[in-house]
Short mmCIF file of C-alpha atoms and ligand atoms in Angstrom, two decimals:
data_model
loop_
_atom_site.label_atom_id
_atom_site.label_comp_id
_atom_site.label_asym_id
_atom_site.label_seq_id
_atom_site.Cartn_x
_atom_site.Cartn_y
_atom_site.Cartn_z
CA MET N 1432 0.03 0.00 -0.14
CA LEU N 1433 1.40 3.71 -1.15
CA VAL N 1434 1.60 5.41 2.28
CA LEU N 1435 2.05 8.87 0.82
CA ASP N 1436 3.98 11.14 2.99
CA ARG N 1437 2.15 14.45 2.81
CA LYS N 1438 2.66 16.79 4.74
CA PRO N 1439 -0.02 20.26 6.12
CA VAL N 1440 0.06 22.46 3.93
CA ILE N 1441 0.57 25.11 6.66
CA GLN N 1442 -1.11 29.10 5.03
CA ALA N 1443 1.61 31.46 7.45
CA PRO N 1444 -0.69 33.34 10.69
CA ALA N 1445 -1.64 35.79 9.42
CA SER N 1446 -0.30 38.32 12.50
CA PRO N 1447 -2.42 38.32 15.28
CA VAL N 1448 -0.56 42.25 15.45
CA ARG N 1449 -2.50 45.20 15.26
CA PRO N 1450 -1.93 46.61 12.31
CA ALA N 1451 -1.23 50.22 13.66
CA LEU N 1452 2.39 48.47 15.22
CA ASP N 1453 3.70 48.05 11.40
CA GLY N 1454 3.73 51.70 10.76
CA ILE N 1455 5.66 52.16 13.15
CA GLN N 1456 9.90 52.33 13.37
CA ALA N 1457 10.81 51.46 16.75
CA TYR N 1458 13.03 53.79 19.05
CA LYS N 1459 16.48 53.96 17.74
CA SER N 1460 19.03 54.38 21.18
CA GLY N 1461 22.70 55.64 20.91
CA MET N 1462 24.84 53.56 20.41
CA THR N 1463 26.23 51.70 23.71
CA LEU N 1464 29.91 50.53 24.48
CA ALA N 1465 29.36 47.69 23.83
CA GLU N 1466 28.36 47.67 19.77
CA ALA N 1467 31.66 50.63 20.24
CA GLY N 1468 34.02 48.48 20.65
CA ARG N 1469 32.80 45.47 18.27
CA ARG N 1470 32.23 48.47 15.79
CA THR N 1471 36.19 49.57 16.81
CA GLY N 1472 38.33 46.93 18.76
CA ARG N 1473 38.77 50.25 21.15
CA SER N 1474 38.25 49.77 24.56
CA GLN N 1475 37.36 53.38 25.79
CA PHE N 1476 35.24 55.81 24.91
CA SER N 1477 33.26 59.69 25.95
CA LYS N 1478 29.35 58.71 26.04
CA LEU N 1479 28.22 61.86 24.23
CA ALA N 1480 25.55 60.08 21.76
CA SER N 1481 22.41 59.21 24.77
CA ASN N 1482 21.95 62.93 26.71
CA GLU N 1483 23.09 61.38 30.28
CA ASN N 1484 25.28 62.92 32.52
CA LEU N 1485 28.97 61.51 32.87
CA LEU N 1486 29.64 64.45 35.28
CA GLY N 1487 27.20 61.20 37.78
CA ALA N 1488 24.73 61.21 40.09
CA SER N 1489 25.07 62.77 43.55
CA PRO N 1490 28.04 60.92 45.78
CA LYS N 1491 25.58 59.93 47.59
CA VAL N 1492 23.17 57.55 45.40
CA ALA N 1493 24.96 54.20 46.19
CA ALA N 1494 24.52 54.34 49.60
CA ALA N 1495 20.65 54.23 49.59
CA VAL N 1496 21.11 52.02 46.64
CA ALA N 1497 23.45 49.81 48.68
CA ALA N 1498 20.55 50.09 52.18
CA ALA N 1499 17.82 48.58 49.25
CA ILE N 1500 19.20 46.15 47.00
CA ALA N 1501 18.94 43.99 51.43
CA GLU N 1502 16.04 43.62 50.60
CA PRO N 1503 14.97 42.08 47.21
CA GLU N 1504 12.30 40.21 48.44
CA LEU N 1505 10.34 42.59 49.22
CA TYR N 1506 8.10 44.50 47.24
CA PRO N 1507 7.98 48.82 46.15
CA ASP N 1508 6.01 51.08 47.42
CA PRO N 1509 3.99 51.16 44.45
CA TYR N 1510 3.54 54.19 44.80
CA CYS N 1511 5.74 56.25 45.49
CA GLU N 1512 4.72 57.74 48.36
CA THR N 1513 7.96 58.85 50.15
CA LEU N 1514 9.41 60.26 47.10
CA ARG N 1515 6.38 61.90 45.86
CA ALA N 1516 6.20 63.28 49.04
CA ALA N 1517 9.94 65.17 48.40
CA ILE N 1518 9.09 66.27 45.44
CA GLY N 1519 5.78 67.67 45.99
CA GLY N 1520 7.26 69.17 48.89
CA ARG N 1521 10.29 71.19 47.53
CA LEU N 1522 7.81 72.43 44.28
CA GLY N 1523 5.87 73.33 46.47
CA VAL N 1524 2.70 70.77 44.56
CA ASP N 1525 0.56 68.62 46.44
CA PRO N 1526 2.22 65.46 46.49
CA ALA N 1527 -1.18 63.54 45.01
CA ARG N 1528 -0.72 65.57 42.32
CA VAL N 1529 2.93 64.24 41.47
CA VAL N 1530 2.87 60.79 39.84
CA VAL N 1531 6.88 58.44 39.90
CA SER N 1532 6.83 55.81 36.13
CA PRO N 1533 9.55 54.40 34.86
CA GLY N 1534 11.15 57.65 33.49
CA SER N 1535 9.75 59.87 31.92
CA GLU N 1536 8.96 58.03 28.28
CA ALA N 1537 6.91 55.00 30.33
CA LEU N 1538 5.00 58.32 31.51
CA ILE N 1539 4.52 59.48 27.49
CA ASP N 1540 2.64 55.72 27.14
CA TYR N 1541 1.09 56.39 30.20
CA LEU N 1542 -0.95 59.66 29.60
CA PHE N 1543 -1.32 59.16 25.69
CA ARG N 1544 -2.84 55.09 26.85
CA ALA N 1545 -5.19 57.67 29.07
CA VAL N 1546 -6.10 60.57 26.42
CA LEU N 1547 -6.09 59.47 22.89
CA HIS N 1548 -8.89 57.90 21.61
CA PRO N 1549 -8.27 56.32 17.83
CA GLY N 1550 -8.36 59.47 15.59
CA ASP N 1551 -7.51 61.47 18.15
CA ALA N 1552 -5.67 64.97 17.70
CA ILE N 1553 -2.27 64.74 19.13
CA LEU N 1554 -0.02 68.74 18.54
CA PHE N 1555 2.99 68.48 18.44
CA SER N 1556 6.31 70.19 16.80
CA SER N 1557 9.14 68.01 14.51
CA PRO N 1558 12.14 67.80 14.38
CA THR N 1559 11.16 66.65 18.53
CA PHE N 1560 11.61 63.70 19.99
CA PRO N 1561 10.96 59.95 18.65
CA ALA N 1562 8.50 59.37 21.53
CA TYR N 1563 4.86 61.36 21.21
CA ASP N 1564 4.36 59.96 17.93
CA ILE N 1565 5.35 55.98 18.42
CA PHE N 1566 2.96 56.52 21.01
CA ALA N 1567 0.44 58.68 19.16
CA ARG N 1568 0.41 56.35 16.24
CA CYS N 1569 0.45 52.51 18.71
CA ALA N 1570 -2.48 54.71 20.32
CA GLU N 1571 -4.41 55.34 16.18
CA ALA N 1572 -3.28 58.52 17.15
CA ARG N 1573 -3.90 61.02 13.72
CA ILE N 1574 -0.86 63.49 13.89
CA VAL N 1575 -1.40 67.27 13.45
CA ASP N 1576 2.95 67.82 12.47
CA VAL N 1577 3.75 71.71 12.34
CA PRO N 1578 7.22 71.51 11.57
CA ARG N 1579 10.19 74.23 12.68
CA LEU N 1580 11.37 76.26 11.24
CA ALA N 1581 14.86 76.49 9.47
CA ASN N 1582 16.44 77.09 12.62
CA PHE N 1583 14.04 74.94 14.07
CA ASP N 1584 12.26 77.75 16.42
CA LEU N 1585 8.53 77.03 17.01
CA ASP N 1586 6.20 77.96 14.19
CA VAL N 1587 4.04 79.95 17.20
CA PRO N 1588 2.06 81.45 14.78
CA ALA N 1589 1.62 78.61 12.44
CA PHE N 1590 1.53 75.79 15.04
CA LYS N 1591 -1.28 78.50 17.39
CA ALA N 1592 -3.11 77.53 14.19
CA ALA N 1593 -3.64 73.99 15.10
CA ALA N 1594 -4.28 74.15 18.53
CA ALA N 1595 -7.45 76.43 18.06
CA GLN N 1596 -8.73 73.88 16.63
CA GLY N 1597 -8.04 71.98 20.36
CA PRO N 1598 -6.08 68.70 19.33
CA LYS N 1599 -6.82 65.98 22.49
CA LEU N 1600 -2.91 66.69 23.23
CA LEU N 1601 -0.63 69.04 22.49
CA VAL N 1602 2.97 68.09 23.11
CA LEU N 1603 4.98 71.19 23.59
CA CYS N 1604 9.19 69.85 23.88
CA THR N 1605 11.17 73.06 25.92
CA PRO N 1606 13.44 72.97 25.59
CA ASN N 1607 13.37 70.53 22.69
CA ASN N 1608 15.79 67.15 21.95
CA PRO N 1609 17.70 66.41 19.44
CA THR N 1610 17.71 70.75 18.59
CA GLY N 1611 18.60 71.70 21.99
CA ASN N 1612 16.05 75.11 22.03
CA ALA N 1613 13.30 76.39 23.79
CA LEU N 1614 10.76 78.58 24.14
CA THR N 1615 10.64 81.93 25.68
CA ALA N 1616 6.92 82.17 28.61
CA SER N 1617 5.67 84.39 25.80
CA ASP N 1618 5.55 82.43 23.05
CA ILE N 1619 3.77 79.03 25.79
CA GLU N 1620 1.35 81.13 27.39
CA GLU N 1621 0.29 82.36 23.12
CA ILE N 1622 -0.27 79.24 22.65
CA LEU N 1623 -2.03 78.44 25.90
CA SER N 1624 -4.26 82.05 24.83
CA VAL N 1625 -6.17 79.98 21.90
CA THR N 1626 -6.14 76.22 22.74
CA PRO N 1627 -9.66 75.17 24.31
CA ARG N 1628 -9.81 74.01 27.82
CA SER N 1629 -11.05 70.67 26.03
CA THR N 1630 -8.08 69.78 25.21
CA LEU N 1631 -4.58 68.43 27.38
CA VAL N 1632 -1.55 69.82 27.31
CA PHE N 1633 1.53 68.25 27.99
CA VAL N 1634 5.33 69.58 28.71
CA ASP N 1635 8.01 68.08 28.78
CA GLU N 1636 10.38 69.39 31.11
CA ALA N 1637 13.32 65.97 30.51
CA TYR N 1638 15.96 69.06 30.02
CA ARG N 1639 13.96 71.81 32.51
CA GLU N 1640 18.01 72.29 34.81
CA TYR N 1641 19.51 73.04 32.20
CA HIS N 1642 17.16 76.20 31.54
CA GLU N 1643 14.24 77.06 34.72
CA ALA N 1644 13.50 79.82 32.64
CA PHE N 1645 9.88 80.65 34.02
CA ASP N 1646 7.13 78.60 35.87
CA THR N 1647 5.58 76.34 33.69
CA PHE N 1648 3.17 75.45 36.42
CA ALA N 1649 2.27 78.70 37.20
CA LEU N 1650 1.44 79.51 33.23
CA LEU N 1651 -0.56 76.14 32.86
CA ASP N 1652 -2.84 76.94 35.60
CA ALA N 1653 -3.78 80.54 34.58
CA TRP N 1654 -4.39 78.76 31.12
CA GLY N 1655 -7.59 76.30 33.19
CA GLY N 1656 -7.37 73.31 31.42
CA PRO N 1657 -5.22 70.10 31.40
CA TRP N 1658 -2.66 69.41 31.41
CA VAL N 1659 0.52 67.50 32.74
CA SER N 1660 4.16 68.95 32.60
CA ALA N 1661 6.80 66.11 32.63
CA ARG N 1662 10.63 65.76 34.31
CA THR N 1663 13.47 63.16 34.32
CA PHE N 1664 16.64 61.83 36.67
CA SER N 1665 17.90 60.99 34.06
CA LYS N 1666 19.41 64.04 32.45
CA ALA N 1667 20.69 67.20 35.28
CA TYR N 1668 20.15 63.92 38.06
CA GLY N 1669 22.83 61.18 36.45
CA LEU N 1670 20.24 58.45 37.14
CA ALA N 1671 19.79 56.91 32.90
CA GLY N 1672 20.59 53.39 34.09
CA MET N 1673 17.61 53.98 37.10
CA ARG N 1674 14.78 55.09 34.65
CA VAL N 1675 12.40 57.69 37.10
CA GLY N 1676 11.06 60.35 35.79
CA TYR N 1677 7.85 62.17 37.41
CA GLY N 1678 5.02 64.35 36.28
CA ILE N 1679 3.41 67.36 37.93
CA ALA N 1680 -0.77 67.25 36.82
CA SER N 1681 -2.99 68.99 37.61
CA SER N 1682 -5.57 67.34 38.80
CA ALA N 1683 -4.94 64.34 41.80
CA GLU N 1684 -7.14 62.60 39.38
CA LEU N 1685 -5.48 63.10 36.31
CA VAL N 1686 -2.82 61.27 38.41
CA GLY N 1687 -5.57 58.77 39.70
CA TYR N 1688 -6.16 58.34 35.97
CA LEU N 1689 -2.42 56.83 34.96
CA ASP N 1690 -2.08 54.46 38.47
CA ARG N 1691 -5.29 52.37 36.70
CA LEU N 1692 -3.09 51.88 33.45
CA ARG N 1693 -0.42 51.64 34.72
CA PRO N 1694 1.44 48.07 36.08
CA ALA N 1695 1.32 48.05 39.93
CA PHE N 1696 4.76 48.07 40.38
CA ASN N 1697 7.01 49.88 37.88
CA VAL N 1698 8.97 51.67 39.54
CA THR N 1699 11.50 49.55 41.66
CA ALA N 1700 12.76 49.73 44.85
CA VAL N 1701 16.51 50.70 44.54
CA SER N 1702 14.80 53.18 41.82
CA GLN N 1703 13.16 55.57 43.90
CA ALA N 1704 15.64 55.41 47.17
CA ALA N 1705 19.09 55.89 43.49
CA ALA N 1706 15.64 59.10 42.58
CA LEU N 1707 15.02 60.30 46.83
CA ALA N 1708 18.70 60.56 46.74
CA ALA N 1709 19.55 62.60 44.02
CA TRP N 1710 16.65 64.45 44.72
CA ASP N 1711 17.62 65.39 48.73
CA ASP N 1712 21.49 66.55 47.13
CA GLN N 1713 20.30 70.04 45.11
CA ALA N 1714 24.06 71.30 45.98
CA HIS N 1715 25.15 67.92 43.30
CA LEU N 1716 22.58 68.96 40.58
CA ALA N 1717 23.49 72.86 41.15
CA ARG N 1718 27.82 72.02 39.91
CA THR N 1719 26.29 69.16 37.77
CA VAL N 1720 24.38 71.76 35.99
CA ALA N 1721 27.10 75.23 35.87
CA LEU N 1722 30.02 72.82 34.85
CA THR N 1723 27.87 71.51 32.25
CA ILE N 1724 26.98 74.86 31.25
CA ALA N 1725 30.08 76.47 31.41
CA GLU N 1726 31.37 73.29 29.05
CA ARG N 1727 28.82 73.80 26.65
CA GLY N 1728 29.22 77.78 26.15
CA ARG N 1729 33.92 76.25 25.75
CA ILE N 1730 31.64 73.20 23.00
CA GLU N 1731 29.68 75.74 21.72
CA ALA N 1732 32.52 78.52 20.50
CA ALA N 1733 34.65 75.98 19.15
CA LEU N 1734 31.71 75.49 16.53
CA ASP N 1735 31.78 78.80 16.29
CA ASP N 1736 35.90 79.10 15.71
CA LEU N 1737 35.07 76.60 12.93
CA GLY N 1738 31.84 78.21 11.68
CA VAL N 1739 29.60 75.46 12.93
CA GLU N 1740 25.58 75.78 12.14
CA HIS N 1741 24.67 75.62 15.16
CA THR N 1742 21.40 75.99 17.31
CA ARG N 1743 21.62 77.93 21.21
CA SER N 1744 20.55 75.26 22.82
CA GLU N 1745 19.97 75.11 25.91
CA ALA N 1746 20.10 71.56 27.51
CA ASN N 1747 23.08 69.21 27.97
CA PHE N 1748 23.82 68.14 24.26
CA VAL N 1749 24.77 70.98 21.17
CA PHE N 1750 23.10 70.30 17.95
CA LEU N 1751 24.93 71.13 14.65
CA ARG N 1752 24.94 70.54 10.81
CA ALA N 1753 28.01 68.38 10.15
CA PRO N 1754 28.59 69.49 6.11
CA ALA N 1755 30.13 65.33 5.58
CA GLY N 1756 26.94 64.16 6.76
CA PRO N 1757 26.00 62.99 9.81
CA ASP N 1758 26.44 59.03 9.09
CA ALA N 1759 29.80 60.39 8.18
CA THR N 1760 30.97 62.29 10.80
CA ALA N 1761 29.76 59.87 14.20
CA ALA N 1762 32.45 57.43 12.29
CA ARG N 1763 35.10 59.53 12.26
CA LEU N 1764 34.38 60.63 15.67
CA LEU N 1765 34.14 56.84 16.76
CA GLN N 1766 36.67 56.61 15.37
CA GLU N 1767 38.44 58.91 17.37
CA GLY N 1768 36.43 56.83 20.39
CA LEU N 1769 33.56 59.25 20.90
CA ILE N 1770 30.09 58.43 20.57
CA ILE N 1771 28.09 60.94 19.15
CA ARG N 1772 24.47 61.13 17.55
CA PRO N 1773 23.73 61.53 13.91
CA THR N 1774 20.01 62.08 13.17
CA PRO N 1775 17.89 61.67 9.77
CA VAL N 1776 16.52 66.13 10.92
CA ALA N 1777 17.45 67.03 6.71
CA GLY N 1778 20.54 68.91 6.18
CA GLY N 1779 22.93 66.86 8.09
CA TRP N 1780 22.81 67.45 11.87
CA VAL N 1781 24.18 65.26 14.63
CA ARG N 1782 22.79 65.60 18.78
CA ILE N 1783 26.79 66.43 21.02
CA THR N 1784 26.13 65.38 23.99
CA ILE N 1785 27.96 68.08 27.35
CA GLY N 1786 30.15 64.89 28.55
CA ARG N 1787 33.18 65.48 32.12
CA PRO N 1788 35.59 68.20 30.36
CA ALA N 1789 38.66 65.58 29.15
CA ASP N 1790 35.38 64.28 27.21
CA ASN N 1791 35.12 67.49 25.81
CA ASP N 1792 38.59 68.30 25.21
CA ALA N 1793 38.64 65.00 22.61
CA LEU N 1794 35.49 66.35 21.03
CA ILE N 1795 36.52 70.01 20.10
CA ALA N 1796 40.21 68.25 19.48
CA ALA N 1797 38.73 65.63 16.72
CA LEU N 1798 36.02 68.49 15.15
CA PRO N 1799 38.27 69.62 12.76
CA ALA N 1800 38.87 66.80 11.13
CA ALA N 1801 35.44 64.69 11.88
CA LEU N 1802 33.19 68.02 10.80
CA ALA N 1803 35.43 68.05 7.42
CA ARG N 1804 34.34 67.60 3.96
C1 PLP T 596 16.00 62.09 27.48
C2 PLP T 596 14.29 62.05 27.15
C3 PLP T 596 13.27 61.84 28.26
C4 PLP T 596 12.91 60.15 28.44
O1 PLP T 596 13.58 60.31 29.69
P1 PLP T 596 13.40 59.53 30.20
O2 PLP T 596 15.04 57.65 30.95
O3 PLP T 596 12.73 58.32 30.24
O4 PLP T 596 12.94 59.55 31.63
C5 PLP T 596 11.42 62.48 27.93
N1 PLP T 596 11.80 63.30 27.21
C6 PLP T 596 12.72 64.27 26.32
C7 PLP T 596 12.80 64.99 25.15
C8 PLP T 596 14.34 63.49 26.73
O5 PLP T 596 15.39 64.16 25.81
#
């Protein structure tokens, strides 16, 4: 008897994943030290691609982390009560209006999921931080992107016209990543003056500590609609590896909604302890911010000497045009042990984090050759 060894025809199953995800590119982070090592065979690098604070966190963080890690069997406080009390206390807001998250990126995720229905409009201004686009697409929102002007300032009249339409969510990033430039209080007032109070305004202030030019909460409260201001321990506080961000919301009720959709134990006990120690050492923060700003001035002066076009950065990085192209420039600097961030911004721009003085010395020495056509 002939037995046919017939394999069943297996059809490729339809993807179980929502089609909205097909249109999204996963976030591309700065090059890791491991990858830089593989590419060059070097072992020492200046990591200037991710806006970390290479001057480091407060020395008090290490002891706080060691103490917190002694009880790894215990769940962390799901409401980060101690940290929220400390944040609210210094900022003069009710701790019930403070939300802590594993990085402010997670807060963007929570907020967008809480607010955006498929088809809702979200307004932002590119080039800017990619998370807004990613989480807006996840939510199947309608993206209204008002492009920045040639100097990367916000196109305030065009942005106002879009704001007046009453998007569900309006995003302002100041100082803006990757361009470094900041809004003024009057820019924000002008935009809010035409924004309906049915819009939720999200202000991303990840670089706030480098540019405390205005009282964001007062501007938003004067407007009177719902708002969230997001800040982070990843940049000036030097805790990017611990993943702690925080937000201030216009109401405790809004924080309560975010509590419903976030994972319960989302910020580890070690991270909470590290953030609290960093928060309590404002003298360290002030020293590192002052040094970073002074070093930024030194790098900008070197760029000016070379005749290199750059934005006016108010953050811990510079944003400059690389005539040889962003990828070629980044590759040349990598060979010198400098990891920087090429960007897809039209015209060929790169973003370079301000490092320690020795990192910046190496950068300034390498720039003329790296930027040559
Ligand atoms: C770095 C950054 C964040 C996110 O940082 P976290 O590490 O997730 O806190 C958010 N917004 C902007 C504009 C940033 O540059």
